[in-house]
Tab-separated table of C-alpha atoms in Angstrom:
chain	number	residue	atom	x	y	z
A	1	MET	CA	-72.765	35.393	143.485
A	2	LYS	CA	-72.342	35.837	139.748
A	3	PHE	CA	-73.251	39.453	139.347
A	4	CYS	CA	-71.891	42.731	140.857
A	5	SER	CA	-74.851	44.625	142.923
A	6	VAL	CA	-73.492	47.669	141.807
A	7	CYS	CA	-73.030	47.807	138.269
A	8	GLY	CA	-74.494	44.310	137.004
A	9	HIS	CA	-71.177	43.235	135.551
A	10	THR	CA	-70.294	39.396	136.392
A	11	VAL	CA	-67.927	39.181	139.333
A	12	THR	CA	-64.575	37.326	139.829
A	13	LEU	CA	-63.590	35.306	142.767
A	14	LYS	CA	-60.033	36.393	143.671
A	15	VAL	CA	-57.866	37.677	146.392
A	16	PRO	CA	-58.086	41.299	146.049
A	17	GLU	CA	-54.565	43.368	146.872
A	18	ASN	CA	-53.863	43.839	150.465
A	19	ASP	CA	-55.876	40.702	151.261
A	20	ASN	CA	-55.656	37.327	152.231
A	21	LEU	CA	-59.330	35.618	151.567
A	22	PRO	CA	-60.974	35.094	148.355
A	23	ARG	CA	-63.773	37.719	147.499
A	24	PHE	CA	-66.205	38.377	144.979
A	25	VAL	CA	-64.519	41.403	142.678
A	26	CYS	CA	-66.436	43.151	139.947
A	27	GLU	CA	-63.768	43.537	137.052
A	28	ASN	CA	-65.543	46.921	135.662
A	29	CYS	CA	-66.476	49.065	138.677
A	30	ALA	CA	-63.662	47.498	141.335
A	31	THR	CA	-66.219	46.864	144.140
A	32	ILE	CA	-65.033	44.051	146.345
A	33	HIS	CA	-68.108	42.042	147.886
A	34	TYR	CA	-67.177	40.998	151.358
A	35	SER	CA	-69.855	38.205	152.987
A	36	ASN	CA	-69.920	38.146	156.845
A	37	PRO	CA	-71.692	35.979	159.556
A	38	LYS	CA	-75.049	37.242	160.472
A	39	ILE	CA	-76.365	37.764	163.983
A	40	VAL	CA	-79.436	35.796	165.333
A	41	ALA	CA	-80.756	37.115	168.349
A	42	GLY	CA	-83.447	36.166	170.472
A	43	CYS	CA	-84.887	35.211	174.097
A	44	LEU	CA	-84.892	32.622	176.898
A	45	PRO	CA	-88.460	33.831	178.235
A	46	VAL	CA	-88.982	32.349	182.058
A	47	TYR	CA	-92.291	32.810	184.021
A	48	GLN	CA	-91.912	32.281	187.332
A	49	ASP	CA	-88.448	30.967	187.607
A	50	THR	CA	-89.715	27.398	186.894
A	51	TYR	CA	-91.710	27.647	183.466
A	52	VAL	CA	-90.096	28.786	179.678
A	53	LEU	CA	-91.806	29.522	176.998
A	54	LEU	CA	-91.533	28.125	173.610
A	55	CYS	CA	-92.705	28.431	169.861
A	56	LYS	CA	-93.628	25.349	167.383
A	57	ARG	CA	-91.983	26.322	164.355
A	58	ALA	CA	-94.965	26.991	161.611
A	59	ILE	CA	-91.932	27.508	158.738
A	60	GLU	CA	-88.856	25.860	157.577
A	61	PRO	CA	-85.988	24.895	158.458
A	62	ARG	CA	-87.191	22.429	161.766
A	63	LEU	CA	-90.761	23.043	161.241
A	64	GLY	CA	-92.912	21.782	164.128
A	65	TYR	CA	-90.121	21.843	166.313
A	66	TRP	CA	-90.013	23.631	169.605
A	67	THR	CA	-87.550	26.798	169.648
A	68	LEU	CA	-87.094	29.793	171.715
A	69	PRO	CA	-88.452	32.892	169.724
A	70	ALA	CA	-85.057	34.250	167.798
A	71	GLY	CA	-84.151	35.764	164.293
A	72	PHE	CA	-81.889	37.649	162.470
A	73	MET	CA	-80.426	40.843	163.497
A	74	GLU	CA	-81.766	43.578	161.880
A	75	ASN	CA	-79.508	46.852	160.438
A	76	ASN	CA	-79.622	49.769	162.905
A	77	GLU	CA	-81.146	48.131	165.593
A	78	SER	CA	-79.266	46.728	169.026
A	79	THR	CA	-78.472	43.304	170.113
A	80	GLU	CA	-81.249	43.918	172.777
A	81	GLN	CA	-83.572	45.384	170.698
A	82	ALA	CA	-83.691	42.091	168.168
A	83	ALA	CA	-84.083	39.767	170.881
A	84	LEU	CA	-87.000	41.855	171.966
A	85	ARG	CA	-88.463	42.408	168.771
A	86	GLU	CA	-88.028	38.840	167.582
A	87	THR	CA	-90.169	38.045	171.103
A	88	ALA	CA	-92.633	40.337	170.330
A	89	GLU	CA	-93.089	39.135	166.214
A	90	GLU	CA	-93.069	35.503	167.136
A	91	ALA	CA	-94.219	34.850	170.611
A	92	ASN	CA	-96.460	37.681	170.848
A	93	ALA	CA	-94.715	38.220	174.351
A	94	GLN	CA	-93.401	41.166	176.089
A	95	VAL	CA	-90.468	40.237	178.312
A	96	ASP	CA	-87.974	41.858	180.507
A	97	ILE	CA	-84.349	41.389	179.443
A	98	ARG	CA	-82.096	40.149	182.023
A	99	LYS	CA	-78.729	39.743	180.629
A	100	LEU	CA	-76.776	38.300	177.788
A	101	TYR	CA	-76.712	34.431	178.417
A	102	THR	CA	-75.600	32.645	175.626
A	103	LEU	CA	-73.303	33.735	172.585
A	104	THR	CA	-72.579	30.757	170.199
A	105	SER	CA	-70.251	30.706	167.160
A	106	ILE	CA	-72.209	28.238	164.742
A	107	VAL	CA	-68.833	27.981	162.608
A	108	HIS	CA	-70.149	26.087	159.686
A	109	VAL	CA	-73.060	28.148	158.680
A	110	SER	CA	-71.319	31.753	159.843
A	111	GLN	CA	-73.865	32.889	162.354
A	112	VAL	CA	-73.234	34.206	165.690
A	113	GLN	CA	-76.274	33.606	168.093
A	114	LEU	CA	-77.128	35.783	170.922
A	115	ILE	CA	-79.781	34.633	173.331
A	116	TYR	CA	-81.054	36.890	176.348
A	117	LEU	CA	-82.159	35.438	179.412
A	118	ALA	CA	-85.441	37.347	180.131
A	119	ASP	CA	-88.788	37.504	182.384
A	120	LEU	CA	-91.955	37.264	181.577
A	121	PRO	CA	-93.694	39.313	183.947
A	122	LYS	CA	-97.459	38.015	183.030
A	123	PRO	CA	-98.410	34.593	180.967
A	124	GLU	CA	-99.482	36.740	177.915
A	125	PHE	CA	-98.265	34.941	174.698
A	126	ASP	CA	-99.870	34.234	171.303
A	127	ILE	CA	-99.313	32.542	168.047
A	128	SER	CA	-97.822	34.110	165.321
A	129	SER	CA	-97.091	33.744	161.622
A	130	GLU	CA	-93.787	31.739	162.491
A	131	SER	CA	-95.485	30.287	165.258
A	132	SER	CA	-98.169	27.603	165.166
A	133	GLU	CA	-98.419	27.192	169.228
A	134	VAL	CA	-96.587	29.214	171.858
A	135	ARG	CA	-96.835	28.199	175.389
A	136	LEU	CA	-95.169	27.372	178.736
A	137	PHE	CA	-93.337	24.457	179.632
A	138	HIS	CA	-92.305	23.612	182.967
A	139	LEU	CA	-88.698	22.572	183.373
A	140	ASP	CA	-89.586	18.876	183.948
A	141	GLU	CA	-91.938	18.898	180.772
A	142	ILE	CA	-89.563	20.444	178.222
A	143	PRO	CA	-89.496	18.280	174.916
A	144	TRP	CA	-86.064	17.494	174.581
A	145	ASP	CA	-86.609	15.384	171.516
A	146	GLN	CA	-88.929	17.888	169.917
A	147	LEU	CA	-86.214	20.594	170.379
A	148	ALA	CA	-85.718	22.857	166.844
A	149	PHE	CA	-81.696	23.129	167.080
A	150	GLN	CA	-78.663	22.373	169.383
A	151	THR	CA	-78.294	25.956	170.385
A	152	ILE	CA	-81.761	25.671	171.895
A	153	ARG	CA	-81.023	22.642	173.941
A	154	ASN	CA	-77.928	24.336	175.006
A	155	ALA	CA	-79.760	27.654	176.726
A	156	LEU	CA	-82.492	25.341	178.482
A	157	ARG	CA	-79.598	22.591	179.771
A	158	PHE	CA	-77.670	26.031	181.190
A	159	TYR	CA	-80.769	27.320	182.735
A	160	ILE	CA	-81.806	23.911	184.346
A	161	GLU	CA	-78.106	23.481	185.785
A	162	ASP	CA	-77.870	27.374	186.519
A	163	LEU	CA	-81.135	27.746	188.470
A	164	ALA	CA	-79.986	25.063	190.779
A	165	ARG	CA	-76.898	26.928	191.745
A	166	GLY	CA	-78.854	30.369	191.874
A	167	GLU	CA	-76.009	31.633	189.172
A	168	PHE	CA	-76.535	32.690	185.516
A	169	PRO	CA	-72.863	33.701	184.026
A	170	LEU	CA	-72.470	33.832	180.157
A	171	HIS	CA	-72.420	30.655	178.370
A	172	CYS	CA	-69.702	31.382	175.227
A	173	VAL	CA	-69.808	28.051	172.928
A	174	ASP	CA	-68.509	26.877	169.629
A	175	ILE	CA	-70.135	24.525	167.155
A	176	ASN	CA	-68.440	23.397	164.599
A	177	THR	CA	-69.998	20.430	162.909
A	178	PRO	CA	-73.856	20.161	161.509
A	179	PRO	CA	-76.390	18.894	163.526
A	180	GLY	CA	-76.435	14.729	163.646
A	181	VAL	CA	-72.472	14.714	163.325
A	182	TYR	CA	-71.761	15.618	166.914
A	183	THR	CA	-74.198	16.719	169.474
A	184	ASP	CA	-72.193	17.372	172.855
A	185	PRO	CA	-73.961	20.396	173.751
A	186	LYS	CA	-70.614	22.045	175.170
A	187	ASN	CA	-69.359	21.714	171.600
B	1	MET	CA	-77.653	48.328	145.483
B	2	LYS	CA	-78.547	47.991	142.186
B	3	PHE	CA	-78.620	44.637	140.574
B	4	CYS	CA	-79.292	41.242	141.286
B	5	SER	CA	-76.593	39.215	142.427
B	6	VAL	CA	-77.569	35.926	141.417
B	7	CYS	CA	-79.155	36.679	137.903
B	8	GLY	CA	-78.177	40.469	137.120
B	9	HIS	CA	-81.498	41.505	136.350
B	10	THR	CA	-82.196	45.457	138.229
B	11	VAL	CA	-83.861	44.934	142.071
B	12	THR	CA	-86.565	47.089	143.185
B	13	LEU	CA	-87.068	47.868	146.605
B	14	LYS	CA	-90.310	46.858	148.589
B	15	VAL	CA	-91.817	44.638	151.646
B	16	PRO	CA	-91.537	41.168	149.994
B	17	GLU	CA	-94.927	39.055	151.403
B	18	ASN	CA	-94.927	37.918	155.091
B	19	ASP	CA	-92.339	40.586	155.703
B	20	ASN	CA	-92.281	44.191	157.412
B	21	LEU	CA	-89.319	45.654	156.049
B	22	PRO	CA	-88.092	46.856	152.816
B	23	ARG	CA	-85.316	44.532	151.011
B	24	PHE	CA	-83.695	44.883	147.400
B	25	VAL	CA	-85.847	42.165	145.692
B	26	CYS	CA	-85.616	41.084	142.009
B	27	GLU	CA	-88.800	40.788	140.182
B	28	ASN	CA	-86.681	38.317	137.522
B	29	CYS	CA	-85.352	35.042	139.896
B	30	ALA	CA	-87.592	36.358	142.965
B	31	THR	CA	-84.638	36.732	145.147
B	32	ILE	CA	-84.841	38.588	148.429
B	33	HIS	CA	-81.565	40.118	149.127
B	34	TYR	CA	-81.214	40.631	152.987
B	35	SER	CA	-78.402	43.306	154.671
B	36	ASN	CA	-77.636	42.671	158.449
B	37	PRO	CA	-75.219	44.123	160.831
B	38	LYS	CA	-71.439	42.908	160.766
B	39	ILE	CA	-69.360	41.952	163.449
B	40	VAL	CA	-66.095	43.426	164.698
B	41	ALA	CA	-63.995	41.451	166.961
B	42	GLY	CA	-61.004	42.078	168.883
B	43	CYS	CA	-58.723	41.918	172.013
B	44	LEU	CA	-57.935	44.318	174.737
B	45	PRO	CA	-54.293	42.849	175.134
B	46	VAL	CA	-52.828	43.334	178.749
B	47	TYR	CA	-49.268	42.899	179.848
B	48	GLN	CA	-48.486	42.399	183.398
B	49	ASP	CA	-51.817	44.082	184.114
B	50	THR	CA	-50.927	47.737	183.962
B	51	TYR	CA	-49.992	47.949	179.980
B	52	VAL	CA	-52.289	47.711	177.445
B	53	LEU	CA	-51.195	47.148	173.771
B	54	LEU	CA	-52.543	49.715	171.512
B	55	CYS	CA	-52.042	50.031	167.439
B	56	LYS	CA	-51.464	53.376	165.617
B	57	ARG	CA	-53.884	53.073	162.425
B	58	ALA	CA	-52.096	52.920	159.035
B	59	ILE	CA	-55.481	52.860	157.180
B	60	GLU	CA	-58.528	54.949	157.123
B	61	PRO	CA	-60.572	55.605	158.617
B	62	ARG	CA	-59.028	57.324	161.602
B	63	LEU	CA	-55.617	57.078	160.392
B	64	GLY	CA	-53.120	58.190	162.305
B	65	TYR	CA	-55.069	57.246	165.698
B	66	TRP	CA	-54.412	54.727	168.254
B	67	THR	CA	-56.626	51.618	168.413
B	68	LEU	CA	-56.816	47.951	169.900
B	69	PRO	CA	-56.487	45.205	167.308
B	70	ALA	CA	-59.856	44.328	165.952
B	71	GLY	CA	-61.718	43.998	162.669
B	72	PHE	CA	-64.597	42.133	160.547
B	73	MET	CA	-65.170	38.643	161.240
B	74	GLU	CA	-64.998	36.585	158.674
B	75	ASN	CA	-67.325	33.526	157.238
B	76	ASN	CA	-66.094	29.931	158.915
B	77	GLU	CA	-64.682	31.282	162.129
B	78	SER	CA	-65.824	32.192	165.787
B	79	THR	CA	-65.574	35.562	167.297
B	80	GLU	CA	-62.497	33.514	169.614
B	81	GLN	CA	-60.928	32.848	166.089
B	82	ALA	CA	-61.710	36.291	164.743
B	83	ALA	CA	-60.300	38.337	167.851
B	84	LEU	CA	-57.133	36.132	167.914
B	85	ARG	CA	-56.605	36.499	163.798
B	86	GLU	CA	-56.957	40.390	164.363
B	87	THR	CA	-54.441	40.655	167.030
B	88	ALA	CA	-52.064	38.584	165.219
B	89	GLU	CA	-52.690	40.155	162.031
B	90	GLU	CA	-52.580	44.053	163.193
B	91	ALA	CA	-50.238	44.008	165.889
B	92	ASN	CA	-48.084	40.636	165.138
B	93	ALA	CA	-49.140	39.195	168.485
B	94	GLN	CA	-50.015	36.057	169.958
B	95	VAL	CA	-52.475	36.610	173.441
B	96	ASP	CA	-54.646	34.325	175.581
B	97	ILE	CA	-58.262	35.238	175.487
B	98	ARG	CA	-59.056	35.908	179.307
B	99	LYS	CA	-62.986	36.463	178.867
B	100	LEU	CA	-65.839	38.484	176.548
B	101	TYR	CA	-65.231	42.117	177.829
B	102	THR	CA	-67.490	44.388	176.027
B	103	LEU	CA	-70.368	43.877	173.457
B	104	THR	CA	-71.416	46.948	171.518
B	105	SER	CA	-74.450	47.568	169.397
B	106	ILE	CA	-73.126	50.700	167.211
B	107	VAL	CA	-76.760	51.046	165.781
B	108	HIS	CA	-76.199	53.878	163.216
B	109	VAL	CA	-73.637	52.349	161.279
B	110	SER	CA	-75.330	48.449	161.979
B	111	GLN	CA	-72.237	46.825	163.682
B	112	VAL	CA	-71.568	44.847	166.600
B	113	GLN	CA	-68.423	44.862	168.337
B	114	LEU	CA	-66.906	42.190	170.429
B	115	ILE	CA	-63.799	42.802	172.475
B	116	TYR	CA	-62.098	40.066	174.267
B	117	LEU	CA	-60.085	40.741	177.365
B	118	ALA	CA	-56.738	38.904	176.906
B	119	ASP	CA	-53.110	38.513	178.373
B	120	LEU	CA	-50.399	39.167	176.174
B	121	PRO	CA	-47.716	36.611	177.665
B	122	LYS	CA	-44.666	38.138	176.300
B	123	PRO	CA	-43.929	41.672	175.217
B	124	GLU	CA	-43.500	40.724	171.372
B	125	PHE	CA	-45.487	42.512	168.575
B	126	ASP	CA	-44.801	44.088	165.742
B	127	ILE	CA	-45.984	46.723	163.053
B	128	SER	CA	-48.228	45.416	160.431
B	129	SER	CA	-49.784	46.529	157.010
B	130	GLU	CA	-52.548	48.234	159.181
B	131	SER	CA	-50.572	49.406	162.005
B	132	SER	CA	-48.027	51.919	161.521
B	133	GLU	CA	-46.720	51.560	165.191
B	134	VAL	CA	-47.540	49.039	167.894
B	135	ARG	CA	-46.710	49.682	171.366
B	136	LEU	CA	-47.534	49.059	174.864
B	137	PHE	CA	-48.901	51.874	176.989
B	138	HIS	CA	-48.869	52.093	180.931
B	139	LEU	CA	-52.161	52.904	182.439
B	140	ASP	CA	-51.234	56.363	183.139
B	141	GLU	CA	-49.891	56.690	179.645
B	142	ILE	CA	-53.102	56.262	177.409
B	143	PRO	CA	-53.247	58.667	174.462
B	144	TRP	CA	-56.874	59.315	175.656
B	145	ASP	CA	-57.297	62.423	173.104
B	146	GLN	CA	-55.925	59.992	170.262
B	147	LEU	CA	-58.217	57.345	170.310
B	148	ALA	CA	-59.486	56.231	167.027
B	149	PHE	CA	-63.369	54.892	168.644
B	150	GLN	CA	-65.585	55.281	171.281
B	151	THR	CA	-65.860	51.734	171.765
B	152	ILE	CA	-61.838	51.757	172.482
B	153	ARG	CA	-62.329	54.703	174.904
B	154	ASN	CA	-64.675	52.319	176.671
B	155	ALA	CA	-63.075	49.256	176.772
B	156	LEU	CA	-59.985	51.173	178.225
B	157	ARG	CA	-62.003	52.919	180.645
B	158	PHE	CA	-63.495	49.862	181.659
B	159	TYR	CA	-60.617	47.879	182.258
B	160	ILE	CA	-58.836	50.812	184.487
B	161	GLU	CA	-62.152	50.720	186.421
B	162	ASP	CA	-62.194	47.292	186.857
B	163	LEU	CA	-58.277	46.156	187.532
B	164	ALA	CA	-59.167	48.780	190.875
B	165	ARG	CA	-62.151	46.661	191.695
B	166	GLY	CA	-60.393	43.386	190.815
B	167	GLU	CA	-63.685	42.440	189.063
B	168	PHE	CA	-64.056	42.438	185.157
B	169	PRO	CA	-67.852	41.661	184.125
B	170	LEU	CA	-69.091	41.868	180.547
B	171	HIS	CA	-69.835	45.401	179.619
B	172	CYS	CA	-73.071	45.869	177.257
B	173	VAL	CA	-73.467	49.039	175.531
B	174	ASP	CA	-75.636	50.508	172.867
B	175	ILE	CA	-74.075	53.583	170.868
B	176	ASN	CA	-76.895	55.379	168.766
B	177	THR	CA	-75.270	58.390	167.662
B	178	PRO	CA	-72.559	59.145	164.966
B	179	PRO	CA	-69.055	60.463	166.842
B	180	GLY	CA	-68.917	63.996	168.026
B	181	VAL	CA	-72.447	64.291	168.595
B	182	TYR	CA	-72.522	62.756	171.994
B	183	THR	CA	-69.656	61.072	173.464
B	184	ASP	CA	-70.848	59.720	177.047
B	185	PRO	CA	-69.022	56.092	176.936
B	186	LYS	CA	-72.311	54.795	178.489
B	187	ASN	CA	-74.126	55.546	175.561
């Protein structure tokens, strides 16, 4: 950030009065510009318990890798609405949300990802501008080495473990390191 | 938003290519400026099961009303770290997080609020620049008509109900209407 989005004056990085973190401050109109984490919401769509719906990414980052339908939450919607919207947009699938399943703080990129466990009532879905391929994978056929993100690996691994136990608790995970540095799904 | 924060040029509100919502777009440097919901994180600090720690707000909005320690999540922290930091900053209290307790989408102001159920091991706390008074309230003494926000009323009501049952599930709530219009805690 170099310019004030309110008045167009240049901004200065400094700690405002009664604050303890540096912010971009406009010396002209006194606006303080805050930057905060963004929410990514999506679904883990399950069909007949043992199939999951994955999307092959048609866009960067991780183009060509498989992911769950998920994306940035928009203003003036709920987290569930965001997850359902992303599932409709990316996979052309209508799902029924069962419960909030994973909450992941991806600390180094300032994102919080919410994945809802959802049921796909019929095997109906389609490609989209963001997904070059959309298909159901049996849990025994998940392309583990072709998954786009650690959060996706985690959600699928949790689901397989939880299905065996018959319990699907909320999983809260913090990820503090960039991909490739440390890949334990629990951290 | 009137000016591009990257180059200082005026921005135009329009739907970018491959998008379906209007964004502020810079016609000079082509930057698309997205606006997304913000996360508020905080704690419901419980002492000896039947006392809760509340803070009297020393700042607007709702100055003089009682609230739980909570505030905007910062970049490069986890949701739990944000909740603990806000509890330390606003109530000068060190708590142990038990679990994520409420997730509320406050749709009309584009906020998602996360409240963690937490234990206050010792009755140690203090006022701060944001809290003119900090004190423990017995569950029978909660100042219901002096609470700052609907999300705070909800969290306290859930806790009282759950304590009676001995189960503390995650409560997910959507609030779609401004305060005063509709005050059912479930919506």
